[in-house]
Amino acid sequence: VPALAGDNDLQKATRIEKARKAAAANPNDVEGWLKLVDVLWAEGEPADAWEALDGAIAKNPKDARLSLKLGDTFVKLAEKERNEGNDGTTIINYYLDAEKNYGEAFKKDPKSAAALCAMASVNFETGREGSKEKAQELVAQCLGLDPNFAKAHALQGDMLYFDARGLKGQEAAQKYLAAEEKYALALKLG
């Protein structure tokens, strides 16, 4: 018997409520908050994840993982806006909020390659003036902290691929080849 649409909504509400109760039962348990956010993301509720993370950060202000997750939530909100065909200003503002939170995560944990790579990714994505150079610097810093950080190598591949699109001939071929090598390395590193 196929599930009714209302059944799916009830199951979604139940999953969210369970995760909310678990996080509220122990507000200083960062893992509980991170699980709640994962459930909210999975259920397509990034705005609720934002609200939950604001509360979690207020209770656990020194935990870099929460700031990193809030940055990721802003990226999800930007992507949602883009997919819905909404205004570029809103999208840019979400990316700026993401960058701010990634910066906060890095301040809280100066060894966080993930925070540096996320800041680089946001800079690359926004395409603001000077952001390409800033993204390259941040990726280099990230790889200085962790030479095997797969996401940083993949992002370098994205940047090389993007650069190659405006080139022709041998120069373009070299950039595409370098991008392929970065992607292969990222896959190998996992």
N, C-alpha and C. Protein backbone atom coordinates (compact mmCIF):
# COMPACT_ATOMS: atom_id res chain seq x y z
N VAL A 1 0.86 -1.17 0.00
CA VAL A 1 0.00 0.00 0.00
C VAL A 1 0.91 1.24 0.00
N PRO A 2 0.77 2.13 -0.98
CA PRO A 2 1.61 3.33 -1.03
C PRO A 2 1.30 4.27 0.13
N ALA A 3 2.35 4.94 0.59
CA ALA A 3 2.18 5.90 1.69
C ALA A 3 1.42 7.12 1.19
N LEU A 4 0.60 7.66 2.01
CA LEU A 4 -0.13 8.87 1.68
C LEU A 4 0.77 10.08 1.93
N ALA A 5 0.53 11.16 1.22
CA ALA A 5 1.35 12.36 1.39
C ALA A 5 1.36 12.82 2.84
N GLY A 6 0.23 12.74 3.51
CA GLY A 6 0.15 13.13 4.92
C GLY A 6 1.03 12.27 5.81
N ASP A 7 1.16 10.98 5.44
CA ASP A 7 2.04 10.08 6.20
C ASP A 7 3.48 10.56 6.14
N ASN A 8 3.91 10.98 4.95
CA ASN A 8 5.28 11.48 4.80
C ASN A 8 5.50 12.74 5.62
N ASP A 9 4.52 13.62 5.62
CA ASP A 9 4.63 14.84 6.42
C ASP A 9 4.71 14.52 7.90
N LEU A 10 3.93 13.56 8.34
CA LEU A 10 3.94 13.14 9.74
C LEU A 10 5.29 12.52 10.11
N GLN A 11 5.83 11.69 9.22
CA GLN A 11 7.14 11.09 9.47
C GLN A 11 8.23 12.16 9.54
N LYS A 12 8.16 13.13 8.65
CA LYS A 12 9.12 14.23 8.66
C LYS A 12 9.03 15.00 9.97
N ALA A 13 7.82 15.35 10.36
CA ALA A 13 7.62 16.09 11.61
C ALA A 13 8.11 15.29 12.81
N THR A 14 7.90 14.00 12.78
CA THR A 14 8.34 13.13 13.88
C THR A 14 9.87 13.09 13.96
N ARG A 15 10.53 12.96 12.82
CA ARG A 15 12.00 12.94 12.81
C ARG A 15 12.56 14.26 13.33
N ILE A 16 11.98 15.35 12.89
CA ILE A 16 12.45 16.68 13.33
C ILE A 16 12.20 16.85 14.82
N GLU A 17 11.01 16.49 15.27
CA GLU A 17 10.67 16.66 16.69
C GLU A 17 11.57 15.81 17.58
N LYS A 18 11.86 14.58 17.16
CA LYS A 18 12.75 13.71 17.92
C LYS A 18 14.14 14.33 18.05
N ALA A 19 14.65 14.84 16.95
CA ALA A 19 15.98 15.46 16.96
C ALA A 19 15.99 16.73 17.79
N ARG A 20 14.91 17.52 17.71
CA ARG A 20 14.82 18.74 18.54
C ARG A 20 14.83 18.39 20.03
N LYS A 21 14.05 17.38 20.39
CA LYS A 21 13.98 16.98 21.81
C LYS A 21 15.34 16.48 22.29
N ALA A 22 16.04 15.73 21.46
CA ALA A 22 17.35 15.21 21.85
C ALA A 22 18.34 16.36 22.07
N ALA A 23 18.31 17.36 21.18
CA ALA A 23 19.22 18.50 21.33
C ALA A 23 18.84 19.33 22.56
N ALA A 24 17.56 19.53 22.77
CA ALA A 24 17.09 20.34 23.91
C ALA A 24 17.36 19.64 25.25
N ALA A 25 17.34 18.31 25.25
CA ALA A 25 17.56 17.56 26.49
C ALA A 25 18.96 17.77 27.04
N ASN A 26 19.91 18.03 26.16
CA ASN A 26 21.28 18.28 26.60
C ASN A 26 21.86 19.40 25.73
N PRO A 27 21.52 20.66 26.04
CA PRO A 27 21.89 21.78 25.18
C PRO A 27 23.39 22.02 25.05
N ASN A 28 24.18 21.46 25.94
CA ASN A 28 25.64 21.63 25.83
C ASN A 28 26.30 20.53 25.02
N ASP A 29 25.50 19.57 24.55
CA ASP A 29 26.02 18.48 23.73
C ASP A 29 26.01 18.92 22.26
N VAL A 30 27.17 19.29 21.77
CA VAL A 30 27.29 19.80 20.40
C VAL A 30 26.86 18.73 19.39
N GLU A 31 27.17 17.49 19.65
CA GLU A 31 26.80 16.40 18.73
C GLU A 31 25.28 16.35 18.51
N GLY A 32 24.53 16.58 19.56
CA GLY A 32 23.07 16.59 19.44
C GLY A 32 22.58 17.70 18.51
N TRP A 33 23.20 18.86 18.64
CA TRP A 33 22.83 19.98 17.76
C TRP A 33 23.21 19.68 16.31
N LEU A 34 24.40 19.11 16.12
CA LEU A 34 24.83 18.78 14.76
C LEU A 34 23.90 17.75 14.13
N LYS A 35 23.45 16.78 14.92
CA LYS A 35 22.50 15.79 14.41
C LYS A 35 21.16 16.44 14.05
N LEU A 36 20.71 17.37 14.89
CA LEU A 36 19.47 18.08 14.59
C LEU A 36 19.59 18.82 13.25
N VAL A 37 20.70 19.50 13.06
CA VAL A 37 20.91 20.24 11.81
C VAL A 37 20.93 19.28 10.62
N ASP A 38 21.59 18.15 10.77
CA ASP A 38 21.60 17.17 9.68
C ASP A 38 20.18 16.72 9.33
N VAL A 39 19.35 16.49 10.35
CA VAL A 39 17.95 16.10 10.11
C VAL A 39 17.21 17.23 9.40
N LEU A 40 17.40 18.46 9.87
CA LEU A 40 16.71 19.60 9.24
C LEU A 40 17.15 19.76 7.78
N TRP A 41 18.45 19.60 7.52
CA TRP A 41 18.92 19.67 6.13
C TRP A 41 18.27 18.57 5.31
N ALA A 42 18.29 17.35 5.83
CA ALA A 42 17.74 16.21 5.09
C ALA A 42 16.25 16.40 4.79
N GLU A 43 15.58 17.10 5.66
CA GLU A 43 14.15 17.33 5.48
C GLU A 43 13.86 18.63 4.71
N GLY A 44 14.92 19.26 4.19
CA GLY A 44 14.74 20.46 3.37
C GLY A 44 14.38 21.70 4.16
N GLU A 45 14.89 21.80 5.38
CA GLU A 45 14.54 22.92 6.26
C GLU A 45 15.79 23.71 6.70
N PRO A 46 16.56 24.28 5.74
CA PRO A 46 17.79 24.99 6.15
C PRO A 46 17.52 26.24 6.99
N ALA A 47 16.38 26.89 6.81
CA ALA A 47 16.08 28.07 7.64
C ALA A 47 15.90 27.66 9.10
N ASP A 48 15.28 26.51 9.33
CA ASP A 48 15.15 26.00 10.71
C ASP A 48 16.51 25.59 11.27
N ALA A 49 17.38 25.08 10.40
CA ALA A 49 18.73 24.72 10.83
C ALA A 49 19.47 25.97 11.29
N TRP A 50 19.30 27.07 10.57
CA TRP A 50 19.92 28.35 10.94
C TRP A 50 19.49 28.74 12.34
N GLU A 51 18.19 28.69 12.59
CA GLU A 51 17.66 29.05 13.91
C GLU A 51 18.22 28.14 15.01
N ALA A 52 18.26 26.85 14.73
CA ALA A 52 18.78 25.89 15.72
C ALA A 52 20.26 26.16 16.00
N LEU A 53 21.01 26.46 14.96
CA LEU A 53 22.45 26.72 15.14
C LEU A 53 22.70 28.01 15.91
N ASP A 54 21.88 29.02 15.68
CA ASP A 54 22.02 30.25 16.47
C ASP A 54 21.89 29.94 17.95
N GLY A 55 20.90 29.12 18.30
CA GLY A 55 20.72 28.73 19.69
C GLY A 55 21.86 27.87 20.21
N ALA A 56 22.34 26.96 19.38
CA ALA A 56 23.44 26.08 19.78
C ALA A 56 24.72 26.88 20.01
N ILE A 57 24.99 27.85 19.14
CA ILE A 57 26.19 28.67 19.28
C ILE A 57 26.10 29.53 20.53
N ALA A 58 24.91 30.02 20.85
CA ALA A 58 24.74 30.81 22.09
C ALA A 58 25.09 29.96 23.32
N LYS A 59 24.78 28.67 23.27
CA LYS A 59 25.04 27.78 24.40
C LYS A 59 26.47 27.21 24.38
N ASN A 60 27.08 27.17 23.19
CA ASN A 60 28.41 26.58 23.01
C ASN A 60 29.26 27.50 22.14
N PRO A 61 29.55 28.72 22.62
CA PRO A 61 30.15 29.74 21.76
C PRO A 61 31.57 29.43 21.27
N LYS A 62 32.25 28.51 21.90
CA LYS A 62 33.64 28.25 21.51
C LYS A 62 33.80 27.09 20.53
N ASP A 63 32.71 26.42 20.19
CA ASP A 63 32.81 25.25 19.34
C ASP A 63 32.83 25.64 17.86
N ALA A 64 33.95 25.40 17.21
CA ALA A 64 34.14 25.77 15.81
C ALA A 64 33.22 24.99 14.88
N ARG A 65 32.88 23.75 15.25
CA ARG A 65 32.04 22.92 14.38
C ARG A 65 30.67 23.55 14.15
N LEU A 66 30.15 24.22 15.16
CA LEU A 66 28.84 24.85 15.00
C LEU A 66 28.91 26.02 14.04
N SER A 67 29.97 26.83 14.14
CA SER A 67 30.13 27.95 13.20
C SER A 67 30.33 27.44 11.79
N LEU A 68 31.09 26.36 11.64
CA LEU A 68 31.30 25.76 10.33
C LEU A 68 29.97 25.26 9.75
N LYS A 69 29.17 24.62 10.59
CA LYS A 69 27.87 24.10 10.15
C LYS A 69 26.91 25.24 9.79
N LEU A 70 27.01 26.36 10.55
CA LEU A 70 26.16 27.50 10.21
C LEU A 70 26.58 28.08 8.86
N GLY A 71 27.88 28.14 8.61
CA GLY A 71 28.34 28.58 7.29
C GLY A 71 27.80 27.69 6.20
N ASP A 72 27.86 26.37 6.42
CA ASP A 72 27.31 25.42 5.44
C ASP A 72 25.81 25.63 5.24
N THR A 73 25.13 25.99 6.32
CA THR A 73 23.68 26.23 6.23
C THR A 73 23.40 27.45 5.36
N PHE A 74 24.21 28.50 5.51
CA PHE A 74 24.02 29.67 4.65
C PHE A 74 24.29 29.34 3.18
N VAL A 75 25.26 28.48 2.92
CA VAL A 75 25.50 28.04 1.54
C VAL A 75 24.28 27.29 1.02
N LYS A 76 23.69 26.42 1.85
CA LYS A 76 22.49 25.70 1.44
C LYS A 76 21.34 26.67 1.14
N LEU A 77 21.22 27.71 1.97
CA LEU A 77 20.18 28.71 1.73
C LEU A 77 20.43 29.46 0.42
N ALA A 78 21.69 29.78 0.14
CA ALA A 78 22.03 30.45 -1.12
C ALA A 78 21.69 29.56 -2.31
N GLU A 79 22.03 28.28 -2.20
CA GLU A 79 21.73 27.34 -3.27
C GLU A 79 20.22 27.19 -3.47
N LYS A 80 19.48 27.17 -2.38
CA LYS A 80 18.02 27.07 -2.47
C LYS A 80 17.45 28.29 -3.20
N GLU A 81 17.95 29.47 -2.85
CA GLU A 81 17.50 30.70 -3.52
C GLU A 81 17.81 30.64 -5.01
N ARG A 82 19.03 30.19 -5.33
CA ARG A 82 19.43 30.11 -6.74
C ARG A 82 18.53 29.13 -7.48
N ASN A 83 18.27 27.98 -6.89
CA ASN A 83 17.44 26.96 -7.53
C ASN A 83 16.00 27.44 -7.74
N GLU A 84 15.56 28.34 -6.87
CA GLU A 84 14.20 28.88 -6.99
C GLU A 84 14.16 30.09 -7.92
N GLY A 85 15.33 30.47 -8.47
CA GLY A 85 15.40 31.60 -9.40
C GLY A 85 15.28 32.96 -8.74
N ASN A 86 15.65 33.05 -7.48
CA ASN A 86 15.48 34.30 -6.74
C ASN A 86 16.65 35.26 -6.95
N ASP A 87 16.48 36.41 -6.41
CA ASP A 87 17.34 37.58 -6.52
C ASP A 87 18.80 37.32 -6.14
N GLY A 88 19.72 37.83 -6.95
CA GLY A 88 21.15 37.66 -6.71
C GLY A 88 21.64 38.30 -5.44
N THR A 89 21.02 39.39 -5.00
CA THR A 89 21.45 40.06 -3.78
C THR A 89 21.26 39.17 -2.57
N THR A 90 20.15 38.50 -2.50
CA THR A 90 19.88 37.58 -1.39
C THR A 90 20.91 36.46 -1.38
N ILE A 91 21.21 35.94 -2.55
CA ILE A 91 22.18 34.86 -2.67
C ILE A 91 23.55 35.32 -2.18
N ILE A 92 23.99 36.49 -2.65
CA ILE A 92 25.30 37.03 -2.24
C ILE A 92 25.32 37.24 -0.73
N ASN A 93 24.23 37.75 -0.17
CA ASN A 93 24.19 37.98 1.27
C ASN A 93 24.33 36.67 2.05
N TYR A 94 23.69 35.61 1.56
CA TYR A 94 23.85 34.31 2.22
C TYR A 94 25.31 33.86 2.14
N TYR A 95 25.93 34.05 0.98
CA TYR A 95 27.34 33.66 0.85
C TYR A 95 28.23 34.50 1.78
N LEU A 96 27.92 35.77 1.92
CA LEU A 96 28.70 36.61 2.84
C LEU A 96 28.52 36.15 4.28
N ASP A 97 27.30 35.76 4.64
CA ASP A 97 27.06 35.21 5.98
C ASP A 97 27.82 33.89 6.17
N ALA A 98 27.86 33.09 5.12
CA ALA A 98 28.62 31.83 5.19
C ALA A 98 30.09 32.12 5.42
N GLU A 99 30.63 33.05 4.65
CA GLU A 99 32.05 33.40 4.78
C GLU A 99 32.36 33.91 6.19
N LYS A 100 31.47 34.72 6.73
CA LYS A 100 31.66 35.24 8.10
C LYS A 100 31.71 34.10 9.11
N ASN A 101 30.81 33.15 8.98
CA ASN A 101 30.77 32.03 9.92
C ASN A 101 31.95 31.09 9.74
N TYR A 102 32.40 30.90 8.51
CA TYR A 102 33.60 30.09 8.30
C TYR A 102 34.81 30.79 8.94
N GLY A 103 34.84 32.11 8.82
CA GLY A 103 35.92 32.87 9.48
C GLY A 103 35.87 32.71 10.99
N GLU A 104 34.66 32.73 11.54
CA GLU A 104 34.50 32.51 12.99
C GLU A 104 34.98 31.11 13.38
N ALA A 105 34.66 30.13 12.56
CA ALA A 105 35.10 28.76 12.83
C ALA A 105 36.62 28.70 12.85
N PHE A 106 37.26 29.40 11.90
CA PHE A 106 38.72 29.38 11.84
C PHE A 106 39.34 30.11 13.03
N LYS A 107 38.70 31.18 13.48
CA LYS A 107 39.20 31.88 14.68
C LYS A 107 39.14 30.95 15.90
N LYS A 108 38.07 30.18 15.97
CA LYS A 108 37.89 29.25 17.10
C LYS A 108 38.84 28.05 16.99
N ASP A 109 39.17 27.66 15.77
CA ASP A 109 40.06 26.53 15.54
C ASP A 109 41.01 26.86 14.39
N PRO A 110 42.15 27.51 14.71
CA PRO A 110 43.09 27.93 13.67
C PRO A 110 43.76 26.79 12.90
N LYS A 111 43.45 25.57 13.25
CA LYS A 111 43.99 24.42 12.50
C LYS A 111 42.92 23.78 11.62
N SER A 112 41.81 24.49 11.43
CA SER A 112 40.69 23.93 10.67
C SER A 112 40.89 24.14 9.17
N ALA A 113 41.39 23.10 8.52
CA ALA A 113 41.52 23.14 7.06
C ALA A 113 40.13 23.25 6.43
N ALA A 114 39.14 22.64 7.06
CA ALA A 114 37.77 22.68 6.53
C ALA A 114 37.25 24.11 6.46
N ALA A 115 37.52 24.91 7.51
CA ALA A 115 37.06 26.30 7.51
C ALA A 115 37.73 27.11 6.41
N LEU A 116 39.04 26.92 6.24
CA LEU A 116 39.75 27.65 5.18
C LEU A 116 39.25 27.26 3.80
N CYS A 117 39.05 25.97 3.59
CA CYS A 117 38.57 25.50 2.30
C CYS A 117 37.16 26.02 2.03
N ALA A 118 36.33 26.05 3.06
CA ALA A 118 34.96 26.56 2.89
C ALA A 118 34.98 28.05 2.54
N MET A 119 35.85 28.82 3.22
CA MET A 119 35.97 30.24 2.87
C MET A 119 36.44 30.40 1.43
N ALA A 120 37.39 29.56 1.01
CA ALA A 120 37.88 29.61 -0.37
C ALA A 120 36.75 29.32 -1.35
N SER A 121 35.96 28.31 -1.04
CA SER A 121 34.86 27.91 -1.91
C SER A 121 33.84 29.04 -2.07
N VAL A 122 33.52 29.69 -0.97
CA VAL A 122 32.56 30.81 -1.02
C VAL A 122 33.12 31.95 -1.86
N ASN A 123 34.40 32.25 -1.69
CA ASN A 123 35.01 33.31 -2.49
C ASN A 123 34.99 32.95 -3.97
N PHE A 124 35.30 31.72 -4.28
CA PHE A 124 35.27 31.27 -5.67
C PHE A 124 33.85 31.36 -6.23
N GLU A 125 32.88 30.95 -5.45
CA GLU A 125 31.48 30.91 -5.90
C GLU A 125 30.91 32.30 -6.18
N THR A 126 31.27 33.28 -5.34
CA THR A 126 30.65 34.60 -5.48
C THR A 126 31.18 35.38 -6.67
N GLY A 127 32.43 35.16 -7.02
CA GLY A 127 32.99 35.87 -8.17
C GLY A 127 33.14 37.38 -7.96
N ARG A 128 33.15 37.82 -6.71
CA ARG A 128 33.36 39.24 -6.45
C ARG A 128 34.78 39.64 -6.84
N GLU A 129 34.98 40.93 -7.01
CA GLU A 129 36.31 41.42 -7.38
C GLU A 129 37.33 41.01 -6.31
N GLY A 130 38.41 40.41 -6.77
CA GLY A 130 39.46 39.98 -5.87
C GLY A 130 39.19 38.65 -5.19
N SER A 131 38.00 38.10 -5.39
CA SER A 131 37.65 36.87 -4.68
C SER A 131 38.38 35.66 -5.23
N LYS A 132 38.69 35.68 -6.52
CA LYS A 132 39.41 34.55 -7.11
C LYS A 132 40.80 34.43 -6.47
N GLU A 133 41.48 35.55 -6.35
CA GLU A 133 42.81 35.56 -5.74
C GLU A 133 42.74 35.16 -4.27
N LYS A 134 41.71 35.66 -3.59
CA LYS A 134 41.54 35.31 -2.18
C LYS A 134 41.26 33.81 -2.04
N ALA A 135 40.45 33.27 -2.93
CA ALA A 135 40.15 31.83 -2.90
C ALA A 135 41.44 31.02 -3.08
N GLN A 136 42.28 31.44 -4.01
CA GLN A 136 43.54 30.73 -4.25
C GLN A 136 44.45 30.79 -3.02
N GLU A 137 44.50 31.95 -2.38
CA GLU A 137 45.32 32.09 -1.16
C GLU A 137 44.79 31.18 -0.04
N LEU A 138 43.47 31.16 0.12
CA LEU A 138 42.88 30.35 1.18
C LEU A 138 43.09 28.85 0.94
N VAL A 139 42.99 28.43 -0.32
CA VAL A 139 43.24 27.02 -0.63
C VAL A 139 44.69 26.67 -0.33
N ALA A 140 45.60 27.58 -0.68
CA ALA A 140 47.02 27.33 -0.38
C ALA A 140 47.24 27.22 1.13
N GLN A 141 46.59 28.09 1.91
CA GLN A 141 46.69 28.00 3.37
C GLN A 141 46.12 26.68 3.88
N CYS A 142 44.99 26.29 3.32
CA CYS A 142 44.34 25.04 3.70
C CYS A 142 45.29 23.86 3.46
N LEU A 143 45.88 23.82 2.29
CA LEU A 143 46.78 22.72 1.96
C LEU A 143 48.08 22.80 2.76
N GLY A 144 48.41 24.00 3.23
CA GLY A 144 49.55 24.13 4.14
C GLY A 144 49.26 23.46 5.48
N LEU A 145 48.01 23.55 5.91
CA LEU A 145 47.60 22.88 7.15
C LEU A 145 47.43 21.38 6.95
N ASP A 146 46.86 21.00 5.81
CA ASP A 146 46.60 19.59 5.54
C ASP A 146 46.78 19.33 4.04
N PRO A 147 47.97 18.89 3.65
CA PRO A 147 48.25 18.65 2.23
C PRO A 147 47.36 17.59 1.59
N ASN A 148 46.68 16.80 2.40
CA ASN A 148 45.82 15.74 1.88
C ASN A 148 44.34 16.07 1.98
N PHE A 149 43.99 17.33 2.12
CA PHE A 149 42.60 17.73 2.25
C PHE A 149 41.95 17.67 0.87
N ALA A 150 41.17 16.62 0.65
CA ALA A 150 40.62 16.32 -0.68
C ALA A 150 39.77 17.46 -1.24
N LYS A 151 38.96 18.09 -0.41
CA LYS A 151 38.09 19.16 -0.91
C LYS A 151 38.89 20.33 -1.46
N ALA A 152 40.05 20.60 -0.87
CA ALA A 152 40.89 21.70 -1.36
C ALA A 152 41.45 21.37 -2.74
N HIS A 153 41.85 20.12 -2.94
CA HIS A 153 42.35 19.73 -4.26
C HIS A 153 41.23 19.79 -5.29
N ALA A 154 40.03 19.36 -4.91
CA ALA A 154 38.89 19.43 -5.82
C ALA A 154 38.57 20.89 -6.17
N LEU A 155 38.65 21.76 -5.18
CA LEU A 155 38.38 23.18 -5.43
C LEU A 155 39.44 23.77 -6.35
N GLN A 156 40.69 23.37 -6.17
CA GLN A 156 41.73 23.82 -7.10
C GLN A 156 41.40 23.34 -8.52
N GLY A 157 40.90 22.13 -8.64
CA GLY A 157 40.48 21.64 -9.94
C GLY A 157 39.37 22.49 -10.53
N ASP A 158 38.40 22.85 -9.70
CA ASP A 158 37.31 23.73 -10.17
C ASP A 158 37.85 25.06 -10.67
N MET A 159 38.79 25.63 -9.91
CA MET A 159 39.34 26.94 -10.30
C MET A 159 40.12 26.84 -11.60
N LEU A 160 40.91 25.78 -11.76
CA LEU A 160 41.66 25.58 -13.01
C LEU A 160 40.71 25.37 -14.19
N TYR A 161 39.68 24.57 -13.97
CA TYR A 161 38.70 24.31 -15.02
C TYR A 161 38.01 25.61 -15.43
N PHE A 162 37.63 26.41 -14.45
CA PHE A 162 36.95 27.68 -14.73
C PHE A 162 37.88 28.61 -15.52
N ASP A 163 39.15 28.67 -15.11
CA ASP A 163 40.13 29.51 -15.84
C ASP A 163 40.30 29.04 -17.28
N ALA A 164 40.29 27.75 -17.50
CA ALA A 164 40.53 27.20 -18.83
C ALA A 164 39.41 27.55 -19.80
N ARG A 165 38.23 27.77 -19.28
CA ARG A 165 37.07 28.05 -20.16
C ARG A 165 37.28 29.29 -21.01
N GLY A 166 38.04 30.25 -20.53
CA GLY A 166 38.26 31.49 -21.29
C GLY A 166 39.49 31.46 -22.17
N LEU A 167 40.15 30.32 -22.22
CA LEU A 167 41.40 30.20 -22.99
C LEU A 167 41.19 29.36 -24.24
N LYS A 168 42.20 29.36 -25.08
CA LYS A 168 42.15 28.56 -26.30
C LYS A 168 43.47 27.82 -26.47
N GLY A 169 43.43 26.79 -27.28
CA GLY A 169 44.63 26.08 -27.69
C GLY A 169 45.38 25.41 -26.55
N GLN A 170 46.71 25.47 -26.66
CA GLN A 170 47.60 24.78 -25.73
C GLN A 170 47.41 25.25 -24.29
N GLU A 171 47.22 26.53 -24.12
CA GLU A 171 47.05 27.08 -22.76
C GLU A 171 45.80 26.50 -22.09
N ALA A 172 44.71 26.42 -22.85
CA ALA A 172 43.48 25.83 -22.32
C ALA A 172 43.69 24.35 -22.01
N ALA A 173 44.35 23.64 -22.91
CA ALA A 173 44.58 22.22 -22.72
C ALA A 173 45.39 21.97 -21.45
N GLN A 174 46.40 22.79 -21.20
CA GLN A 174 47.22 22.63 -20.01
C GLN A 174 46.41 22.85 -18.73
N LYS A 175 45.53 23.85 -18.74
CA LYS A 175 44.69 24.12 -17.57
C LYS A 175 43.71 22.97 -17.34
N TYR A 176 43.08 22.47 -18.44
CA TYR A 176 42.15 21.36 -18.29
C TYR A 176 42.87 20.12 -17.76
N LEU A 177 44.07 19.87 -18.23
CA LEU A 177 44.83 18.72 -17.76
C LEU A 177 45.19 18.88 -16.29
N ALA A 178 45.60 20.09 -15.91
CA ALA A 178 45.92 20.34 -14.49
C ALA A 178 44.67 20.16 -13.62
N ALA A 179 43.52 20.60 -14.12
CA ALA A 179 42.27 20.42 -13.37
C ALA A 179 41.97 18.94 -13.20
N GLU A 180 42.11 18.17 -14.28
CA GLU A 180 41.87 16.72 -14.21
C GLU A 180 42.78 16.07 -13.18
N GLU A 181 44.05 16.50 -13.12
CA GLU A 181 44.99 15.93 -12.15
C GLU A 181 44.54 16.24 -10.72
N LYS A 182 44.05 17.47 -10.49
CA LYS A 182 43.57 17.84 -9.17
C LYS A 182 42.33 17.02 -8.79
N TYR A 183 41.42 16.83 -9.73
CA TYR A 183 40.23 16.02 -9.46
C TYR A 183 40.62 14.58 -9.13
N ALA A 184 41.57 14.04 -9.88
CA ALA A 184 42.01 12.66 -9.65
C ALA A 184 42.64 12.53 -8.25
N LEU A 185 43.44 13.52 -7.88
CA LEU A 185 44.05 13.50 -6.56
C LEU A 185 42.98 13.59 -5.45
N ALA A 186 42.01 14.47 -5.67
CA ALA A 186 40.92 14.61 -4.68
C ALA A 186 40.18 13.28 -4.52
N LEU A 187 39.90 12.61 -5.61
CA LEU A 187 39.23 11.31 -5.54
C LEU A 187 40.08 10.29 -4.81
N LYS A 188 41.37 10.30 -5.10
CA LYS A 188 42.28 9.35 -4.45
C LYS A 188 42.34 9.59 -2.94
N LEU A 189 42.34 10.86 -2.55
CA LEU A 189 42.43 11.21 -1.13
C LEU A 189 41.11 10.97 -0.41
N GLY A 190 40.03 10.98 -1.18
CA GLY A 190 38.74 10.61 -0.67
C GLY A 190 37.97 11.65 -0.01
